[in-house]
mmCIF file of C-alpha atoms in Angstrom:
data_model
loop_
_atom_site.group_PDB
_atom_site.id
_atom_site.type_symbol
_atom_site.label_atom_id
_atom_site.label_comp_id
_atom_site.label_asym_id
_atom_site.label_seq_id
_atom_site.Cartn_x
_atom_site.Cartn_y
_atom_site.Cartn_z
ATOM 1 C CA UNK A 1 -0.015 -0.013 -0.071
ATOM 2 C CA UNK A 2 3.087 2.299 -0.082
ATOM 3 C CA UNK A 3 2.946 3.175 3.731
ATOM 4 C CA UNK A 4 4.590 2.266 7.071
ATOM 5 C CA UNK A 5 3.483 2.448 10.687
ATOM 6 C CA UNK A 6 5.298 3.410 13.605
ATOM 7 C CA UNK A 7 5.824 -0.323 14.762
ATOM 8 C CA UNK A 8 7.440 -1.235 11.485
ATOM 9 C CA UNK A 9 9.799 1.985 11.720
ATOM 10 C CA UNK A 10 10.662 0.848 15.222
ATOM 11 C CA UNK A 11 11.405 -2.832 14.074
ATOM 12 C CA UNK A 12 13.515 -1.819 11.011
ATOM 13 C CA UNK A 13 16.957 -2.871 11.826
ATOM 14 C CA UNK A 14 18.864 0.382 11.460
ATOM 15 C CA UNK A 15 16.586 2.328 13.690
ATOM 16 C CA UNK A 16 16.510 -0.857 16.168
ATOM 17 C CA UNK A 17 20.251 -0.868 16.245
ATOM 18 C CA UNK A 18 20.493 2.767 16.884
ATOM 19 C CA UNK A 19 17.849 2.480 20.057
ATOM 20 C CA UNK A 20 19.782 -0.818 21.271
ATOM 21 C CA UNK A 21 22.934 1.084 21.224
ATOM 22 C CA UNK A 22 21.835 3.962 22.884
ATOM 23 C CA UNK A 23 22.516 6.352 19.990
ATOM 24 C CA UNK A 24 18.846 7.542 20.238
ATOM 25 C CA UNK A 25 16.048 6.736 22.653
ATOM 26 C CA UNK A 26 12.797 5.093 21.410
ATOM 27 C CA UNK A 27 11.113 8.073 23.062
ATOM 28 C CA UNK A 28 12.712 10.551 20.739
ATOM 29 C CA UNK A 29 11.883 8.322 17.872
ATOM 30 C CA UNK A 30 8.323 8.278 18.827
ATOM 31 C CA UNK A 31 8.553 12.375 19.241
ATOM 32 C CA UNK A 32 9.627 12.733 15.825
ATOM 33 C CA UNK A 33 6.953 10.376 14.558
ATOM 34 C CA UNK A 34 4.345 12.392 16.188
ATOM 35 C CA UNK A 35 5.156 15.497 14.017
ATOM 36 C CA UNK A 36 5.193 13.906 10.776
ATOM 37 C CA UNK A 37 2.523 14.383 8.081
ATOM 38 C CA UNK A 38 0.482 11.234 8.112
ATOM 39 C CA UNK A 39 -0.869 9.821 4.768
ATOM 40 C CA UNK A 40 -4.254 10.280 3.614
ATOM 41 C CA UNK A 41 -4.836 6.186 3.630
ATOM 42 C CA UNK A 42 -5.012 4.132 6.976
ATOM 43 C CA UNK A 43 -4.523 5.998 10.223
ATOM 44 C CA UNK A 44 -1.203 6.433 11.871
ATOM 45 C CA UNK A 45 0.820 5.734 8.692
ATOM 46 C CA UNK A 46 3.097 7.705 6.645
ATOM 47 C CA UNK A 47 3.802 7.633 2.868
ATOM 48 C CA UNK A 48 7.454 8.014 0.803
ATOM 49 C CA UNK A 49 7.224 11.800 1.694
ATOM 50 C CA UNK A 50 6.655 11.415 5.177
ATOM 51 C CA UNK A 51 9.439 8.784 5.550
ATOM 52 C CA UNK A 52 11.987 11.339 3.667
ATOM 53 C CA UNK A 53 10.922 13.890 6.483
ATOM 54 C CA UNK A 54 11.541 11.191 9.040
ATOM 55 C CA UNK A 55 14.984 10.718 8.043
ATOM 56 C CA UNK A 56 15.536 14.493 7.714
ATOM 57 C CA UNK A 57 14.440 15.052 11.312
ATOM 58 C CA UNK A 58 16.613 12.092 12.304
ATOM 59 C CA UNK A 59 19.516 13.589 10.693
ATOM 60 C CA UNK A 60 18.953 17.074 12.640
ATOM 61 C CA UNK A 61 18.662 15.201 15.798
ATOM 62 C CA UNK A 62 22.225 13.689 15.338
ATOM 63 C CA UNK A 63 23.288 17.233 14.303
ATOM 64 C CA UNK A 64 21.920 18.666 17.542
ATOM 65 C CA UNK A 65 23.394 15.882 19.639
ATOM 66 C CA UNK A 66 26.923 15.753 18.111
ATOM 67 C CA UNK A 67 27.425 19.380 17.283
ATOM 68 C CA UNK A 68 28.736 20.761 20.545
ATOM 69 C CA UNK A 69 32.103 20.648 19.434
ATOM 70 C CA UNK A 70 31.134 22.546 16.410
ATOM 71 C CA UNK A 71 29.196 25.296 18.127
ATOM 72 C CA UNK A 72 31.842 28.030 17.224
ATOM 73 C CA UNK A 73 31.905 26.982 13.400
ATOM 74 C CA UNK A 74 30.340 29.584 11.183
ATOM 75 C CA UNK A 75 27.179 28.208 9.408
ATOM 76 C CA UNK A 76 27.982 28.062 5.686
ATOM 77 C CA UNK A 77 24.239 28.334 4.918
ATOM 78 C CA UNK A 78 23.893 24.953 3.384
ATOM 79 C CA UNK A 79 21.253 22.580 4.709
ATOM 80 C CA UNK A 80 19.410 19.575 3.450
ATOM 81 C CA UNK A 81 15.592 19.856 2.959
ATOM 82 C CA UNK A 82 13.552 16.694 1.863
ATOM 83 C CA UNK A 83 11.104 18.984 0.033
ATOM 84 C CA UNK A 84 13.739 20.642 -2.095
ATOM 85 C CA UNK A 85 16.732 18.411 -1.941
ATOM 86 C CA UNK A 86 15.620 14.767 -2.102
ATOM 87 C CA UNK A 87 18.790 13.271 -3.359
ATOM 88 C CA UNK A 88 21.719 14.985 -1.677
ATOM 89 C CA UNK A 89 25.333 14.251 -2.548
ATOM 90 C CA UNK A 90 26.138 13.072 0.910
ATOM 91 C CA UNK A 91 23.087 11.865 3.060
ATOM 92 C CA UNK A 92 23.811 12.537 6.518
ATOM 93 C CA UNK A 93 21.847 9.581 7.558
ATOM 94 C CA UNK A 94 24.380 8.712 10.590
ATOM 95 C CA UNK A 95 23.857 4.908 11.519
ATOM 96 C CA UNK A 96 21.127 4.430 8.858
ATOM 97 C CA UNK A 97 23.568 2.457 6.508
ATOM 98 C CA UNK A 98 23.813 5.440 4.305
ATOM 99 C CA UNK A 99 27.327 6.802 4.782
ATOM 100 C CA UNK A 100 29.512 7.116 1.707
ATOM 101 C CA UNK A 101 31.450 4.282 1.028
ATOM 102 C CA UNK A 102 35.170 4.223 1.412
ATOM 103 C CA UNK A 103 37.350 5.533 -1.620
ATOM 104 C CA UNK A 104 39.065 2.964 -3.894
ATOM 105 C CA UNK A 105 42.625 2.214 -2.667
ATOM 106 C CA UNK A 106 45.393 4.085 -4.569
ATOM 107 C CA UNK A 107 48.184 2.253 -6.295
ATOM 108 C CA UNK A 108 51.457 1.437 -4.195
ATOM 109 C CA UNK A 109 53.283 4.709 -3.953
ATOM 110 C CA UNK A 110 50.446 6.879 -5.254
ATOM 111 C CA UNK A 111 49.297 9.834 -3.013
ATOM 112 C CA UNK A 112 45.639 9.559 -2.221
ATOM 113 C CA UNK A 113 43.403 12.622 -2.775
ATOM 114 C CA UNK A 114 43.372 12.992 1.129
ATOM 115 C CA UNK A 115 47.138 12.914 1.497
ATOM 116 C CA UNK A 116 47.196 15.705 -1.314
ATOM 117 C CA UNK A 117 44.654 18.083 0.457
ATOM 118 C CA UNK A 118 44.804 17.249 4.140
ATOM 119 C CA UNK A 119 48.226 17.601 4.895
ATOM 120 C CA UNK A 120 50.543 15.270 6.952
ATOM 121 C CA UNK A 121 54.051 14.490 7.439
ATOM 122 C CA UNK A 122 54.777 13.370 3.846
ATOM 123 C CA UNK A 123 51.886 15.123 2.070
ATOM 124 C CA UNK A 124 51.954 17.242 -0.991
ATOM 125 C CA UNK A 125 49.822 20.297 -0.934
ATOM 126 C CA UNK A 126 48.622 20.815 -4.537
ATOM 127 C CA UNK A 127 46.172 23.351 -5.574
ATOM 128 C CA UNK A 128 43.593 23.229 -8.230
ATOM 129 C CA UNK A 129 45.841 24.529 -11.124
ATOM 130 C CA UNK A 130 48.310 22.011 -10.167
ATOM 131 C CA UNK A 131 46.166 19.116 -10.033
ATOM 132 C CA UNK A 132 44.759 19.983 -13.474
ATOM 133 C CA UNK A 133 47.969 20.918 -14.986
ATOM 134 C CA UNK A 134 46.590 20.100 -18.446
ATOM 135 C CA UNK A 135 47.784 22.995 -20.535
ATOM 136 C CA UNK A 136 49.903 26.336 -20.346
ATOM 137 C CA UNK A 137 46.923 27.964 -22.018
ATOM 138 C CA UNK A 138 45.099 30.177 -19.566
ATOM 139 C CA UNK A 139 41.919 29.828 -21.734
ATOM 140 C CA UNK A 140 42.292 26.126 -22.034
ATOM 141 C CA UNK A 141 42.923 25.799 -18.353
ATOM 142 C CA UNK A 142 39.978 27.834 -17.432
ATOM 143 C CA UNK A 143 37.806 25.589 -19.649
ATOM 144 C CA UNK A 144 39.216 22.520 -17.656
ATOM 145 C CA UNK A 145 38.422 24.148 -14.458
ATOM 146 C CA UNK A 146 34.958 24.856 -15.411
ATOM 147 C CA UNK A 147 34.273 21.363 -17.064
ATOM 148 C CA UNK A 148 35.824 19.752 -13.861
ATOM 149 C CA UNK A 149 33.166 21.738 -11.637
ATOM 150 C CA UNK A 150 30.370 20.973 -13.937
ATOM 151 C CA UNK A 151 30.983 17.150 -13.896
ATOM 152 C CA UNK A 152 31.704 16.912 -10.171
ATOM 153 C CA UNK A 153 29.389 15.134 -7.930
ATOM 154 C CA UNK A 154 28.750 17.734 -5.503
ATOM 155 C CA UNK A 155 29.221 17.053 -1.809
ATOM 156 C CA UNK A 156 33.050 16.391 -1.421
ATOM 157 C CA UNK A 157 32.862 12.604 -1.205
ATOM 158 C CA UNK A 158 36.131 11.466 -2.869
ATOM 159 C CA UNK A 159 35.593 8.936 -5.809
ATOM 160 C CA UNK A 160 31.983 9.569 -6.314
ATOM 161 C CA UNK A 161 32.067 11.946 -9.181
ATOM 162 C CA UNK A 162 32.668 11.649 -12.886
ATOM 163 C CA UNK A 163 35.114 14.320 -13.178
ATOM 164 C CA UNK A 164 37.859 13.627 -15.376
ATOM 165 C CA UNK A 165 41.532 12.312 -14.725
ATOM 166 C CA UNK A 166 44.137 13.591 -17.045
ATOM 167 C CA UNK A 167 46.385 10.642 -16.528
ATOM 168 C CA UNK A 168 43.643 7.860 -16.740
ATOM 169 C CA UNK A 169 41.850 9.496 -19.786
ATOM 170 C CA UNK A 170 44.632 10.553 -22.186
ATOM 171 C CA UNK A 171 46.538 7.754 -21.005
ATOM 172 C CA UNK A 172 49.373 5.792 -22.808
ATOM 173 C CA UNK A 173 49.651 5.020 -26.531
ATOM 174 C CA UNK A 174 47.455 2.075 -27.367
ATOM 175 C CA UNK A 175 48.565 -0.242 -30.092
ATOM 176 C CA UNK A 176 45.296 -1.740 -30.384
ATOM 177 C CA UNK A 177 43.823 1.874 -31.282
ATOM 178 C CA UNK A 178 46.954 2.373 -33.707
ATOM 179 C CA UNK A 179 46.016 -0.561 -35.372
ATOM 180 C CA UNK A 180 42.242 0.114 -35.598
ATOM 181 C CA UNK A 181 43.112 3.628 -36.824
ATOM 182 C CA UNK A 182 45.124 2.315 -39.710
ATOM 183 C CA UNK A 183 42.386 -0.200 -40.640
ATOM 184 C CA UNK A 184 39.560 2.427 -40.288
ATOM 185 C CA UNK A 185 41.510 4.805 -42.693
ATOM 186 C CA UNK A 186 40.910 2.386 -45.528
ATOM 187 C CA UNK A 187 37.239 1.536 -44.716
ATOM 188 C CA UNK A 188 34.484 2.658 -46.810
ATOM 189 C CA UNK A 189 31.913 4.489 -44.973
ATOM 190 C CA UNK A 190 29.429 1.436 -45.292
ATOM 191 C CA UNK A 191 32.234 -0.684 -43.713
ATOM 192 C CA UNK A 192 32.538 1.638 -41.005
ATOM 193 C CA UNK A 193 28.965 1.649 -40.286
ATOM 194 C CA UNK A 194 28.692 -2.035 -40.398
ATOM 195 C CA UNK A 195 31.581 -2.754 -37.966
ATOM 196 C CA UNK A 196 30.356 -0.063 -35.600
ATOM 197 C CA UNK A 197 27.050 -1.896 -35.562
ATOM 198 C CA UNK A 198 28.673 -5.070 -34.639
ATOM 199 C CA UNK A 199 30.774 -3.225 -31.502
ATOM 200 C CA UNK A 200 27.315 -1.849 -30.162
ATOM 201 C CA UNK A 201 25.928 -5.308 -30.541
ATOM 202 C CA UNK A 202 28.851 -6.819 -28.512
ATOM 203 C CA UNK A 203 28.418 -4.224 -25.896
ATOM 204 C CA UNK A 204 24.715 -4.741 -25.670
ATOM 205 C CA UNK A 205 25.018 -8.491 -25.294
ATOM 206 C CA UNK A 206 27.837 -8.068 -22.616
ATOM 207 C CA UNK A 207 25.529 -5.558 -20.742
ATOM 208 C CA UNK A 208 22.682 -8.085 -20.847
ATOM 209 C CA UNK A 209 24.944 -10.697 -18.850
ATOM 210 C CA UNK A 210 25.415 -8.061 -16.080
ATOM 211 C CA UNK A 211 23.388 -7.188 -13.012
ATOM 212 C CA UNK A 212 21.648 -3.735 -12.468
ATOM 213 C CA UNK A 213 23.258 -2.165 -15.651
ATOM 214 C CA UNK A 214 26.688 -2.200 -13.664
ATOM 215 C CA UNK A 215 25.387 -0.763 -10.421
ATOM 216 C CA UNK A 216 25.857 -4.068 -8.586
ATOM 217 C CA UNK A 217 28.783 -4.502 -6.034
ATOM 218 C CA UNK A 218 32.133 -3.967 -6.999
ATOM 219 C CA UNK A 219 33.979 -7.056 -8.099
ATOM 220 C CA UNK A 220 37.114 -8.055 -10.190
ATOM 221 C CA UNK A 221 34.696 -9.112 -12.867
ATOM 222 C CA UNK A 222 32.773 -5.903 -13.066
ATOM 223 C CA UNK A 223 36.234 -4.109 -13.302
ATOM 224 C CA UNK A 224 36.798 -6.361 -16.444
ATOM 225 C CA UNK A 225 33.583 -5.570 -17.824
ATOM 226 C CA UNK A 226 34.134 -1.983 -17.395
ATOM 227 C CA UNK A 227 37.491 -2.010 -19.121
ATOM 228 C CA UNK A 228 36.080 -3.952 -21.870
ATOM 229 C CA UNK A 229 33.100 -1.306 -22.219
ATOM 230 C CA UNK A 230 35.837 1.456 -22.362
ATOM 231 C CA UNK A 231 37.698 -0.285 -25.163
ATOM 232 C CA UNK A 232 34.678 -0.934 -27.289
ATOM 233 C CA UNK A 233 33.652 2.825 -26.616
ATOM 234 C CA UNK A 234 37.077 3.723 -27.733
ATOM 235 C CA UNK A 235 36.692 1.752 -30.757
ATOM 236 C CA UNK A 236 33.451 3.441 -31.836
ATOM 237 C CA UNK A 237 35.170 6.917 -31.470
ATOM 238 C CA UNK A 238 37.566 5.656 -33.967
ATOM 239 C CA UNK A 239 35.018 4.044 -36.228
ATOM 240 C CA UNK A 240 31.638 6.487 -36.252
ATOM 241 C CA UNK A 241 31.571 9.551 -38.462
ATOM 242 C CA UNK A 242 27.812 9.443 -38.760
ATOM 243 C CA UNK A 243 26.736 11.544 -35.603
ATOM 244 C CA UNK A 244 28.478 14.725 -36.779
ATOM 245 C CA UNK A 245 27.268 14.210 -40.165
ATOM 246 C CA UNK A 246 23.710 14.077 -38.649
ATOM 247 C CA UNK A 247 23.808 17.274 -37.246
ATOM 248 C CA UNK A 248 21.954 18.524 -33.991
ATOM 249 C CA UNK A 249 18.459 18.270 -35.699
ATOM 250 C CA UNK A 250 19.222 14.868 -37.230
ATOM 251 C CA UNK A 251 20.430 13.510 -33.694
ATOM 252 C CA UNK A 252 17.498 15.034 -32.024
ATOM 253 C CA UNK A 253 15.125 13.346 -34.538
ATOM 254 C CA UNK A 254 16.788 9.912 -33.908
ATOM 255 C CA UNK A 255 16.463 10.218 -30.292
ATOM 256 C CA UNK A 256 12.679 10.673 -30.439
ATOM 257 C CA UNK A 257 10.475 7.456 -30.672
ATOM 258 C CA UNK A 258 10.632 4.488 -28.454
ATOM 259 C CA UNK A 259 12.331 4.751 -24.892
ATOM 260 C CA UNK A 260 15.881 4.220 -24.398
ATOM 261 C CA UNK A 261 16.514 1.788 -21.563
ATOM 262 C CA UNK A 262 19.989 2.067 -19.978
ATOM 263 C CA UNK A 263 22.020 -1.243 -20.324
ATOM 264 C CA UNK A 264 25.312 -0.538 -18.641
ATOM 265 C CA UNK A 265 27.205 2.510 -17.253
ATOM 266 C CA UNK A 266 30.588 2.972 -15.837
ATOM 267 C CA UNK A 267 29.622 6.238 -13.847
ATOM 268 C CA UNK A 268 30.762 6.353 -10.539
ATOM 269 C CA UNK A 269 28.071 9.124 -9.718
ATOM 270 C CA UNK A 270 25.371 6.861 -10.724
ATOM 271 C CA UNK A 271 26.723 3.994 -8.879
ATOM 272 C CA UNK A 272 27.160 5.861 -5.650
ATOM 273 C CA UNK A 273 23.493 7.022 -5.976
ATOM 274 C CA UNK A 274 22.294 3.665 -7.119
ATOM 275 C CA UNK A 275 20.572 5.158 -9.980
ATOM 276 C CA UNK A 276 20.000 8.412 -11.650
ATOM 277 C CA UNK A 277 17.679 9.957 -9.095
ATOM 278 C CA UNK A 278 19.428 9.335 -6.050
ATOM 279 C CA UNK A 279 16.260 8.145 -4.272
ATOM 280 C CA UNK A 280 17.790 4.441 -3.629
ATOM 281 C CA UNK A 281 20.592 6.271 -1.433
ATOM 282 C CA UNK A 282 17.751 8.120 0.498
ATOM 283 C CA UNK A 283 14.948 5.582 0.965
ATOM 284 C CA UNK A 284 16.093 2.880 3.145
ATOM 285 C CA UNK A 285 15.461 -0.828 1.559
ATOM 286 C CA UNK A 286 14.924 0.695 -1.905
ATOM 287 C CA UNK A 287 16.840 -0.736 -4.805
ATOM 288 C CA UNK A 288 17.475 0.214 -8.331
ATOM 289 C CA UNK A 289 15.385 -1.902 -10.919
ATOM 290 C CA UNK A 290 15.564 -0.033 -14.214
ATOM 291 C CA UNK A 291 15.742 3.456 -16.003
ATOM 292 C CA UNK A 292 14.285 4.717 -19.265
ATOM 293 C CA UNK A 293 14.162 8.028 -20.899
ATOM 294 C CA UNK A 294 12.002 9.334 -23.847
ATOM 295 C CA UNK A 295 12.486 12.285 -26.122
ATOM 296 C CA UNK A 296 9.952 14.306 -28.213
ATOM 297 C CA UNK A 297 10.030 17.366 -30.466
ATOM 298 C CA UNK A 298 7.974 19.255 -32.644
ATOM 299 C CA UNK A 299 10.831 21.276 -33.870
ATOM 300 C CA UNK A 300 10.641 23.663 -31.212
ATOM 301 C CA UNK A 301 9.723 22.356 -28.030
ATOM 302 C CA UNK A 302 12.034 19.358 -27.064
ATOM 303 C CA UNK A 303 10.831 17.443 -24.221
ATOM 304 C CA UNK A 304 12.705 14.565 -22.092
ATOM 305 C CA UNK A 305 11.050 12.126 -19.605
ATOM 306 C CA UNK A 306 13.079 10.079 -17.653
ATOM 307 C CA UNK A 307 11.589 7.094 -15.635
ATOM 308 C CA UNK A 308 13.280 5.203 -13.070
ATOM 309 C CA UNK A 309 11.800 2.166 -11.289
ATOM 310 C CA UNK A 310 12.871 1.075 -7.724
ATOM 311 C CA UNK A 311 12.042 -1.915 -5.730
ATOM 312 C CA UNK A 312 11.047 -1.369 -2.018
ATOM 313 C CA UNK A 313 9.613 -3.394 0.696
ATOM 314 C CA UNK A 314 6.111 -1.862 0.071
ATOM 315 C CA UNK A 315 6.122 -2.333 -3.714
ATOM 316 C CA UNK A 316 7.622 -0.829 -6.796
ATOM 317 C CA UNK A 317 8.379 2.886 -6.665
ATOM 318 C CA UNK A 318 8.413 4.800 -9.932
ATOM 319 C CA UNK A 319 10.213 8.252 -10.195
ATOM 320 C CA UNK A 320 9.869 10.425 -13.293
ATOM 321 C CA UNK A 321 11.704 13.410 -14.229
ATOM 322 C CA UNK A 322 10.228 15.715 -16.952
ATOM 323 C CA UNK A 323 12.398 18.443 -18.652
ATOM 324 C CA UNK A 324 13.853 19.837 -21.789
ATOM 325 C CA UNK A 325 16.872 18.601 -23.808
ATOM 326 C CA UNK A 326 19.058 20.067 -26.237
ATOM 327 C CA UNK A 327 21.490 18.376 -28.706
ATOM 328 C CA UNK A 328 24.380 20.906 -29.644
ATOM 329 C CA UNK A 329 28.039 20.714 -31.138
ATOM 330 C CA UNK A 330 30.698 21.004 -28.761
ATOM 331 C CA UNK A 331 34.369 21.185 -29.051
ATOM 332 C CA UNK A 332 36.087 18.621 -26.173
ATOM 333 C CA UNK A 333 38.844 20.189 -24.290
ATOM 334 C CA UNK A 334 40.121 16.670 -23.598
ATOM 335 C CA UNK A 335 40.248 15.682 -27.304
ATOM 336 C CA UNK A 336 40.336 19.022 -28.990
ATOM 337 C CA UNK A 337 37.739 17.355 -31.357
ATOM 338 C CA UNK A 338 34.041 18.371 -32.110
ATOM 339 C CA UNK A 339 31.416 16.132 -30.972
ATOM 340 C CA UNK A 340 27.589 16.229 -30.243
ATOM 341 C CA UNK A 341 26.453 16.532 -26.854
ATOM 342 C CA UNK A 342 23.121 16.139 -24.817
ATOM 343 C CA UNK A 343 21.968 18.627 -22.512
ATOM 344 C CA UNK A 344 19.338 17.907 -19.807
ATOM 345 C CA UNK A 345 17.111 20.700 -18.285
ATOM 346 C CA UNK A 346 14.870 18.969 -15.663
ATOM 347 C CA UNK A 347 11.894 20.938 -14.633
ATOM 348 C CA UNK A 348 9.869 18.676 -12.313
ATOM 349 C CA UNK A 349 10.554 15.209 -10.529
ATOM 350 C CA UNK A 350 7.510 13.195 -9.343
ATOM 351 C CA UNK A 351 7.553 10.188 -6.956
ATOM 352 C CA UNK A 352 5.112 8.532 -4.729
ATOM 353 C CA UNK A 353 2.965 11.380 -3.593
ATOM 354 C CA UNK A 354 5.626 13.922 -4.145
ATOM 355 C CA UNK A 355 5.835 16.435 -6.872
ATOM 356 C CA UNK A 356 8.699 18.817 -7.125
ATOM 357 C CA UNK A 357 9.656 21.512 -9.172
ATOM 358 C CA UNK A 358 13.385 21.383 -9.377
ATOM 359 C CA UNK A 359 16.098 23.864 -10.810
ATOM 360 C CA UNK A 360 19.191 21.537 -9.668
ATOM 361 C CA UNK A 361 19.052 17.737 -8.934
ATOM 362 C CA UNK A 362 22.536 16.919 -8.327
ATOM 363 C CA UNK A 363 22.474 13.168 -9.290
ATOM 364 C CA UNK A 364 20.944 13.796 -12.552
ATOM 365 C CA UNK A 365 23.774 15.987 -13.641
ATOM 366 C CA UNK A 366 25.525 12.644 -14.535
ATOM 367 C CA UNK A 367 23.179 12.507 -17.633
ATOM 368 C CA UNK A 368 24.061 16.095 -18.721
ATOM 369 C CA UNK A 369 26.586 17.032 -21.262
ATOM 370 C CA UNK A 370 27.177 13.474 -22.486
ATOM 371 C CA UNK A 371 28.638 13.095 -25.905
ATOM 372 C CA UNK A 372 27.033 11.001 -28.337
ATOM 373 C CA UNK A 373 29.641 8.343 -29.457
ATOM 374 C CA UNK A 374 27.392 5.995 -31.535
ATOM 375 C CA UNK A 375 23.619 6.365 -32.409
ATOM 376 C CA UNK A 376 21.337 4.239 -34.652
ATOM 377 C CA UNK A 377 17.607 3.334 -34.245
ATOM 378 C CA UNK A 378 18.427 0.560 -31.496
ATOM 379 C CA UNK A 379 21.448 1.475 -29.491
ATOM 380 C CA UNK A 380 23.002 4.622 -28.218
ATOM 381 C CA UNK A 381 26.576 4.673 -26.786
ATOM 382 C CA UNK A 382 27.555 7.900 -24.776
ATOM 383 C CA UNK A 383 30.600 9.335 -22.954
ATOM 384 C CA UNK A 384 31.355 11.982 -20.373
ATOM 385 C CA UNK A 385 33.212 14.752 -22.479
ATOM 386 C CA UNK A 386 35.190 15.702 -19.324
ATOM 387 C CA UNK A 387 35.758 11.961 -18.052
ATOM 388 C CA UNK A 388 36.307 10.084 -21.202
ATOM 389 C CA UNK A 389 36.059 6.477 -19.509
ATOM 390 C CA UNK A 390 32.505 7.182 -18.227
ATOM 391 C CA UNK A 391 30.167 5.587 -20.597
ATOM 392 C CA UNK A 392 26.460 4.801 -21.136
ATOM 393 C CA UNK A 393 24.904 2.436 -23.425
ATOM 394 C CA UNK A 394 21.146 2.596 -24.076
#
């Protein structure tokens, strides 16, 4: 029925453990419950919106109890409000199993981001310019800085953004790609199109064998799949010429029609949020199921509708985003080559009984400014212009 009662919340493992450990008292939980907006259905029960508010108030309770040492710290004016920020970058759900995961271990001898920024006996202090270090051209460096900020998953959790890495993305010369470039140079346009289609089909078959579009728990096998998907994407970059030839209007028209369902992504932002909306990170027991997006245009108005399905203990929850889209030509500062990118401008998000007008929904930013690598009537392969190893296949 999409609602829960007080007894169910108290029996929920995370809340029960908080009470048993003395982190909160049962009376405090009951007091929080008493001030919640009840659902219009059965008496004494809350819906999705009410549960979001419960989590928010529980966060505030922790902030009040643990902030004594920080009372003198100036407030930066930021706050989390479930009505306007349902998918924050870092959920402050202390003890609710929502803490950010630990960043991936660095290679031996490699400085971690914390060591570079937090100081320490052997730490090296690097500013943004030193970390970027991509070009001596001031205009290019500024473009790099802006793109990095635009792609970062806001919140400061190291490793949960799709910002680019100069070393990883530009990498070392590839004999495989060099060989492919030589072959591609002698191919006809039809041969390029045929081989590109074969690569896209291989990607789709590999994606179909994976769980949750790449959002499953990290394993060595998933790392291998990621690397294979990235290599396939690189192959398509060398083979495909048609996207630019289609032009902005041609790409827009080809997007319209049947919904595009996500098959696989290597995006760390999407993985951290367990989806594109971020609701799976906020709603306990919710799990990502699938996400689709549909495009329509009359030549003037360009609409996009994204639908994400979540599995919850009370049934399936569907979240939808409605907004505008735009296809535009863009020069990549990473490759210095032109490409077609997709701009997304969300207007409203709906889930459960909640409808919200949105200007800025952080988790959805992972879908903005993606470059089209391959596009036909069946498959769409995209990559992040600022993080070339971040790819999506629809």
